[in-house]
C-alpha atoms as one frame of an Amber mdcrd trajectory, in Angstrom:
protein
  10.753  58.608  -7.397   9.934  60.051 -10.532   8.682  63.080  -8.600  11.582
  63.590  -6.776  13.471  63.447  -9.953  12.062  66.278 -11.440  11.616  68.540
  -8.060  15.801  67.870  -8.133  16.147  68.937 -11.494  13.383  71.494 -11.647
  15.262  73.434  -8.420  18.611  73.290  -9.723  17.767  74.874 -12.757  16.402
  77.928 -10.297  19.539  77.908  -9.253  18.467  76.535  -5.464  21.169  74.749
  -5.615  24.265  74.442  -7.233  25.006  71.185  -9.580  28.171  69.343  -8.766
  31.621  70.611 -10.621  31.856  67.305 -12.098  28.013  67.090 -13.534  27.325
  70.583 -14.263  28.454  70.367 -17.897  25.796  67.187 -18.353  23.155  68.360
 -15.793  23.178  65.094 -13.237  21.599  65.970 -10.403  20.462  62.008  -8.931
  21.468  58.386  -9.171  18.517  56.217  -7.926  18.575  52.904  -8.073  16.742
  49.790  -6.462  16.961  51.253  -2.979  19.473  53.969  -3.128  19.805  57.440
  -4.070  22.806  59.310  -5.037  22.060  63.071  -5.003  25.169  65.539  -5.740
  25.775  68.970  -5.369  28.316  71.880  -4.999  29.812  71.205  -1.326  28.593
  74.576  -0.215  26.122  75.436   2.447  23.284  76.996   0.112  23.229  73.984
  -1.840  22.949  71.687   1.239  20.044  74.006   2.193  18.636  73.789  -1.158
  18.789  69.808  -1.212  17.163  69.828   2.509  14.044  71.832   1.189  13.813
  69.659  -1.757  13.478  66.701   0.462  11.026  67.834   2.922   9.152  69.256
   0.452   9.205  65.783  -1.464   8.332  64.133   2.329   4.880  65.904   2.421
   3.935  64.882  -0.801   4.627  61.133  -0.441   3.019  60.932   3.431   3.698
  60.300   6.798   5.792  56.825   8.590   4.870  54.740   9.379   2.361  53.035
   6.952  -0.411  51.118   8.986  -1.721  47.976   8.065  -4.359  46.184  10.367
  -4.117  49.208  12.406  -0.370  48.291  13.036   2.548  50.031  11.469   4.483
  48.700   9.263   8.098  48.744  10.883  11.471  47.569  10.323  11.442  46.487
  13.935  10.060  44.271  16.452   6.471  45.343  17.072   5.914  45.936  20.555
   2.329  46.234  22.853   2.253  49.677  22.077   2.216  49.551  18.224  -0.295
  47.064  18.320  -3.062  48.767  20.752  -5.154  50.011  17.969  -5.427  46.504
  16.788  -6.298  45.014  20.381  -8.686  47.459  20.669 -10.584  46.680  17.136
 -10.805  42.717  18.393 -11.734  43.407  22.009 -14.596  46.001  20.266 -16.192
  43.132  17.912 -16.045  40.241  20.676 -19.082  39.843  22.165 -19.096  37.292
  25.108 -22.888  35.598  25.817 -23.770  33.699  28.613 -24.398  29.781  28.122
 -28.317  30.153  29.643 -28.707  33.038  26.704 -27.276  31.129  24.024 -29.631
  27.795  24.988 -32.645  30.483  25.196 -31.588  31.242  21.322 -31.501  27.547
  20.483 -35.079  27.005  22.327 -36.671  30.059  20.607 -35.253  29.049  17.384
 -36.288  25.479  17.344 -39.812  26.427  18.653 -40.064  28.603  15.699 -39.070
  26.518  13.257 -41.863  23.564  14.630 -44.571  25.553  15.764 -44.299  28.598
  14.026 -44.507  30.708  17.180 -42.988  30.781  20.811 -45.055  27.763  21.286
 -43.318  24.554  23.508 -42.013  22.350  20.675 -43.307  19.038  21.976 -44.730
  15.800  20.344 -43.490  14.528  17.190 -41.719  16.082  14.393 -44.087  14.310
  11.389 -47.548  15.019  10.966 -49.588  11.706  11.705 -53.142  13.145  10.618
 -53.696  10.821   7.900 -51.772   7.805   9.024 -53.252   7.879  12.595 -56.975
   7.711  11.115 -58.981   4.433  11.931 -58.525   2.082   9.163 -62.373   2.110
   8.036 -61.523   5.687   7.324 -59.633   4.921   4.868 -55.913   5.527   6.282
 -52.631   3.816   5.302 -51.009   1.864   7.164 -47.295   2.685   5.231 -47.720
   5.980   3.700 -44.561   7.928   1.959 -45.372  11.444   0.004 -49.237  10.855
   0.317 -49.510   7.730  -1.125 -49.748   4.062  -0.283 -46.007   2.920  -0.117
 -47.017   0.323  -2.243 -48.467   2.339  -5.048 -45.877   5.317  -4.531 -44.318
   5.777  -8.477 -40.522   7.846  -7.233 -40.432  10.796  -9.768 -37.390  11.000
 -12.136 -35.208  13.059  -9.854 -35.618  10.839  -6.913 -32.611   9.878  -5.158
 -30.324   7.243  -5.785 -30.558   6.189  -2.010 -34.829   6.261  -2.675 -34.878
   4.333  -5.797 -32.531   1.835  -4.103 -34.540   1.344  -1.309 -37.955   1.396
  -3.098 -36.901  -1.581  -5.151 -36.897  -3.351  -2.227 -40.255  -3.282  -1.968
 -41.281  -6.717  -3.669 -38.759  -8.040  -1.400 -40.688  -6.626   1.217 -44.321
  -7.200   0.631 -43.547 -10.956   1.546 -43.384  -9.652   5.671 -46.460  -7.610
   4.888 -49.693  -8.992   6.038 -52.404  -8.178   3.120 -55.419  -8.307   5.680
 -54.223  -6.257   8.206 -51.657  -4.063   6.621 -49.004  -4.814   9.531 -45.471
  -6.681   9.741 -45.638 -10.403  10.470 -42.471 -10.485  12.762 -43.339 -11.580
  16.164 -42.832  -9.528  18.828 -41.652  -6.042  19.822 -40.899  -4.867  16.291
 -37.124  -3.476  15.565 -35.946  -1.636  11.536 -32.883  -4.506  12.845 -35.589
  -7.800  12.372 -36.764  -5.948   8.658 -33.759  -5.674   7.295 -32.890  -9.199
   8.681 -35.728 -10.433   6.848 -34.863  -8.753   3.459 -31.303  -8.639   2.978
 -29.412 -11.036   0.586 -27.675 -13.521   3.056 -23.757 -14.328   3.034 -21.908
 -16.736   4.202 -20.048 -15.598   7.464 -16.464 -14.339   7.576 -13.634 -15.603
   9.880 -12.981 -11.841  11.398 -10.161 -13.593  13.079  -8.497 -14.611   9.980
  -8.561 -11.902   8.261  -7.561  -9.622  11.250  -4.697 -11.666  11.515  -3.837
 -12.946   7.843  -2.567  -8.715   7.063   0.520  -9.443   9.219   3.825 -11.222
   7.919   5.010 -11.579  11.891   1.572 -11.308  13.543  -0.048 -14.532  15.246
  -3.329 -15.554  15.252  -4.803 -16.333  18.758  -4.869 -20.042  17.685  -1.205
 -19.145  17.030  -0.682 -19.321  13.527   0.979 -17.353  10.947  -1.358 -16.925
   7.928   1.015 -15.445   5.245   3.797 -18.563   5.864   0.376 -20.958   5.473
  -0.275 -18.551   2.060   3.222 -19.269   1.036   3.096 -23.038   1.422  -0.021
 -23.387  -0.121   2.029 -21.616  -2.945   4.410 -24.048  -3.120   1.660 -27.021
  -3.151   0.684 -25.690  -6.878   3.999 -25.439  -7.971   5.963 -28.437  -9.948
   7.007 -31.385  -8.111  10.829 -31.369  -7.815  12.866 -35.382  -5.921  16.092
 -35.205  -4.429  17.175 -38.450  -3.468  20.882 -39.030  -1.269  22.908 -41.927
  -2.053  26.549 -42.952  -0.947  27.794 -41.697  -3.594  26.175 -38.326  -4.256
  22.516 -36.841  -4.861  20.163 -36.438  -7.710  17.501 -33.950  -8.175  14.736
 -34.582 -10.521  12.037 -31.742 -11.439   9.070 -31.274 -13.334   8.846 -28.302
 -15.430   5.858 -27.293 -16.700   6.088 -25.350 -20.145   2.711 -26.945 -21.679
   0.974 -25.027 -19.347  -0.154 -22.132 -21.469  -2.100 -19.160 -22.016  -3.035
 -20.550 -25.189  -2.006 -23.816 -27.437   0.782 -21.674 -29.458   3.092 -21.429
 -26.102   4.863 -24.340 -27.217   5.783 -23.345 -30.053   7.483 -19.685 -28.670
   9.084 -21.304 -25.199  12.134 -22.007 -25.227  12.372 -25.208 -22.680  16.066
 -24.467 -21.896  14.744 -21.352 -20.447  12.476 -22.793 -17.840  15.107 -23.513
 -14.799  13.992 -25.295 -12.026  17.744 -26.346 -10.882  19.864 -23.876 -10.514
  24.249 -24.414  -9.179  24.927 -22.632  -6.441  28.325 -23.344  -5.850  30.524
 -25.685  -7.692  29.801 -28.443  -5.189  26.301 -27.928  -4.272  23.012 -27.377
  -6.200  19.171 -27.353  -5.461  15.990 -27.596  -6.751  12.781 -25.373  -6.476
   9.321 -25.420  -6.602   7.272 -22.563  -5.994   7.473 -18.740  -6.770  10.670
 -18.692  -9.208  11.037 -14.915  -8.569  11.547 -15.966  -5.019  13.772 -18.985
  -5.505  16.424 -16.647  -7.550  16.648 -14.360  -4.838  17.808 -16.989  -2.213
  19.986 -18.379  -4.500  21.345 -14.768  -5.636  22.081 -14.770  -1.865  23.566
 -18.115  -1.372  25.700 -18.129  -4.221  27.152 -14.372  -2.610  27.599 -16.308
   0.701  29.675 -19.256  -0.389  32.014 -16.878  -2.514  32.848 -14.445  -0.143
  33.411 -17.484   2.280  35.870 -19.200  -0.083  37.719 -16.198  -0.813  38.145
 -15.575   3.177  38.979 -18.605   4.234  40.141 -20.537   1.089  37.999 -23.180
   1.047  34.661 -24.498  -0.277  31.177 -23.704   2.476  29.671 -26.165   4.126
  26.303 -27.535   2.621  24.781 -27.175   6.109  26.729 -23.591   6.697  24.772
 -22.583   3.018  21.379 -23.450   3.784  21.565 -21.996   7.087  22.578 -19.021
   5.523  20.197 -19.323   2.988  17.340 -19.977   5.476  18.495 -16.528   7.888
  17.514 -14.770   4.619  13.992 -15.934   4.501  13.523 -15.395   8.418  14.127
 -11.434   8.092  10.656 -11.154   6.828   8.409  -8.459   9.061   7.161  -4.863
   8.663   9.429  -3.480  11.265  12.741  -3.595   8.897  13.204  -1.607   5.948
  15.455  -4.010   4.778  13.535  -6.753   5.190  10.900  -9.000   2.642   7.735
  -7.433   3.133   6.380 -11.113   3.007   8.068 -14.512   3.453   9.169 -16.256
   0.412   6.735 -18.550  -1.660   9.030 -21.327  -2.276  10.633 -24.440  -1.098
  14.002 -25.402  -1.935  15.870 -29.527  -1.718  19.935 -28.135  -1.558  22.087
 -31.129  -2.508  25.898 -30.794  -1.512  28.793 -32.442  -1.175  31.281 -31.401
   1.377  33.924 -33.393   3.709  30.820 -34.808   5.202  30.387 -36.411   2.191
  26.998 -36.150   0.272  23.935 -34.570   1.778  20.396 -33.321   0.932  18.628
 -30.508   2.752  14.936 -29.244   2.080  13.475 -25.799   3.448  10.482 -24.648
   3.659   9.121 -20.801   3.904   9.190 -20.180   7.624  13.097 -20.196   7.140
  13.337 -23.746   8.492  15.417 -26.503   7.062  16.015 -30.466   7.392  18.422
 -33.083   6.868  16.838 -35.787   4.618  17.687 -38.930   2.726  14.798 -38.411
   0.573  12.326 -35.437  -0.108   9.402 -34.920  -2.331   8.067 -30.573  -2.947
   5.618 -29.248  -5.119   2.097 -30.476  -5.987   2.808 -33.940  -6.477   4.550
 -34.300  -3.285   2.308 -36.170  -1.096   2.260 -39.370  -3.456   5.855 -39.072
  -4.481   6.397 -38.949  -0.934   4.833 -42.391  -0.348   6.293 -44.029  -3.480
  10.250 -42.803  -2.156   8.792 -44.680   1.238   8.460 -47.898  -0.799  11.394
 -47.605  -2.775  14.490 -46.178  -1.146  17.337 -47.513   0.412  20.474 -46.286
   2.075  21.952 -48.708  -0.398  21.343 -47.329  -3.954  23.471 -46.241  -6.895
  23.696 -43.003  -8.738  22.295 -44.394 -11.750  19.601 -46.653  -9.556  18.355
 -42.857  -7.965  18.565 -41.847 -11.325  15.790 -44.597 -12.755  14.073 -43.647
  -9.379  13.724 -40.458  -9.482  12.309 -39.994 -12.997  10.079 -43.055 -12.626
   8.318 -41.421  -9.469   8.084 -37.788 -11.771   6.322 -39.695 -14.224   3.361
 -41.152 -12.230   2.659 -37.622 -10.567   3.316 -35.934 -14.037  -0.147 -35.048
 -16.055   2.418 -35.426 -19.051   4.349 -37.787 -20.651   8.079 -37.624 -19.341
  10.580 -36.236 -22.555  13.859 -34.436 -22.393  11.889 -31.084 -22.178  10.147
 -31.093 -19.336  12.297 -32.378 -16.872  15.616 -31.449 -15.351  18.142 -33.912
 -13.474  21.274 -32.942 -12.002  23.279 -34.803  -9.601  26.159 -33.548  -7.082
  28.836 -36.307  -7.420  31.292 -34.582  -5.571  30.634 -31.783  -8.253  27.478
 -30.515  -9.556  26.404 -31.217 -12.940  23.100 -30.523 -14.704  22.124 -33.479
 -17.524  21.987 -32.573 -20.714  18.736 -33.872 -22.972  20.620 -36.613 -24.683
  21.528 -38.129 -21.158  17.713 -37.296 -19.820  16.817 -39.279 -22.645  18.692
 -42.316 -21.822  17.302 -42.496 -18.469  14.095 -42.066 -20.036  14.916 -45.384
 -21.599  15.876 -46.961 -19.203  11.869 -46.678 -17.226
């Protein structure tokens, strides 16, 4: 462009043409911008000459249209066979099409080269055998490896990592190695499959099916169990051990919780033990302890707690304790892979719900799979099994608040590997209200054992 420039205002000050009335007092001959060009002149036939000679002048000077690019011009266009039979012409010129029986003739002629060093059939073996093939009285190896014995062979500093590896493996080795006769001791037809056999470090054999199958929150096993809902139960089976026991008159929860269980003897002294919840209100009229992953057991009850609200304030009256476990219990079914709403695993703990509805008083206790049961009694956590069998000896459909009370505590204190105090253990009863003991009344029951 800047040649054009001064071609316009080289010719009209030759008078070629004449400038425009308007610009002839400042000499504009051209605008040009980005991709336009504004050229004036007097509005009389010489000048339009004069402008027409400028520009084909300018046109030889800057070359011919179109510009070609991979033999195919450059055009504002679609390109059509045409334009684009230089191109097909350059491609069709370098292909060069061989027949398969040539191109296995190459192959043959190469690979006899590269064995024999000639156009020589490239048969036999692809290792030289001279010195390992001689008689032994001759003084051949039987296990040679760069020339030397493979005994004796020293690997050089830049060996390989795979080499040194498997030359340290020789002591392991010369135990299957006959010293007399130089050969392998395993009977039979002799496979690398029987050496290795013979030398590796042994392990105990895995389950394949288990842990094919354990990957899968909804996936059975062929023996038709779910491994991850196993996981989560064995969860709960190291967590504290939490009682609910039903009487006539309401239900009373009793649960360990463990703050001496440290990662180091100074805990104590930072832990709060108000802070450690292992019974947690739901609604106003039904609680329930937990004992397992507490993560877990605040989401559920995040969950219930939404569920009985919205159901009081659409109906105008308190939920069912069965209608809030099963609700509670749909929650922990939606586990899978399938879902992106859904728990990507099923929840590691077990909950006892304790309620008190028109029904009068009752105690529920669910279990990962999303199940749930009715009980009078029910033992979780790590200490179940022999709290279980000491509720067996000493319930009755007949007992008192405070008599499930004395219970309850007595049974947390045989299974507990500490002695029973205000601080590590939480009571709460639903009587037809729930309400969580403070320490002072813990500690009367505690006096009472």
């Amino acid at each position: 462009m800047n040649v054009l420039s001064k071609m316009l205002d080289l010719t009209a000050s030759k008078c070629v043409f004449q400038y425009h009335p308007k610009c002839k007092r400042i000499g504009l001959t051209h605008l040009s911008f980005a991709d336009d060009l504004l050229i004036f002149w007097k509005g009389t036939v010489n000048s339009v000459v004069g402008i027409h000679c400028v520009l084909q002048e300018f046109y030889k000077y800057s070359g011919l249209l179109p510009v070609r690019y991979l033999k195919a011009p450059l055009v504002n266009r679609r390109l059509t066979e045409r334009d684009c039979a230089q191109l097909m012409k350059k491609v069709e010129g370098r292909a060069l099409v061989l027949p398969k029986v040539v191109i296995k003739r190459l192959a043959q002629l190469c690979s006899r080269f590269f064995w024999k060093g000639g156009d020589l059939k490239a048969c036999g073996a692809r290792v030289s055998w001279e010195m390992i093939c001689k008689p032994k009285n001759e003084g051949a190896d039987v296990h040679v490896l760069k020339g030397n014995p493979f005994v004796e062979f020293v690997p050089p500093k830049t060996c390989s990592w795979f080499w040194r590896k498997l030359l340290k493996l020789r002591s392991l080795a010369g135990s299957l190695v006959d010293s007399t006769t130089g050969g392998w001791r395993l009977q039979g037809r002799f496979f690398v499959k029987n050496a290795w056999q013979e030398i590796r470090r042994k392990q105990p054999k895995v389950h394949w099916a288990r842990t094919e199958y354990d990957r899968g929150v909804n996936t059975f096993s062929p023996e038709g169990r779910l491994f991850q809902v196993e996981y989560a139960i064995e969860a709960i089976k190291l967590g504290s051990t939490a009682i609910g026991i039903k009487t006539k008159d309401g239900v009373v929860l009793a649960v360990e919780k463990r703050i001496t269980s440290p990662p180091h003897r100074y805990w104590t002294l930072f832990q709060e033990p108000s802070s450690v919840e292992k019974i947690m209100e739901i609604d106003d009229h039904i609680g329930c302890a937990m004992s397992g992953l507490i993560a877990d057991a605040r989401t559920l009850v995040e969950h219930a707690r939404v569920e009985t609200q919205n159901h009081r304030f659409s109906y105008g009256e308190p939920m069912a304790v069965e209608s809030t476990t099963q609700a509670l219990c749909d929650l922990a079914l939606r586990f899978g892979e399938g879902d992106e709403e859904s728990m990507s695993r099923p929840f590691g703990v077990s909950l006892l719900i304790a309620g008190h509805d028109e029904n009068g008083p009752s105690l529920y206790y669910t279990d990962p799979s999303g199940t749930f049961w009715q009980c009078n009694a029910k033992a979780i956590g790590s200490g179940s099994e022999g709290a279980d069998s000491s509720l067996q000896e000493q319930f009755n459909k007949d007992l008192t608040l405070q008599e499930a009370e004395t219970i309850a505590l007595s049974i947390l204190k045989q299974v507990m590997e500490e002695k029973v105090t205000p601080n590590n253990v939480d009571i709460a009863n639903v009587a037809p209200t729930y309400h969580l003991y403070t320490p002072s009344e813990v500690e009367a029951i505690i006096t009472r054992l």
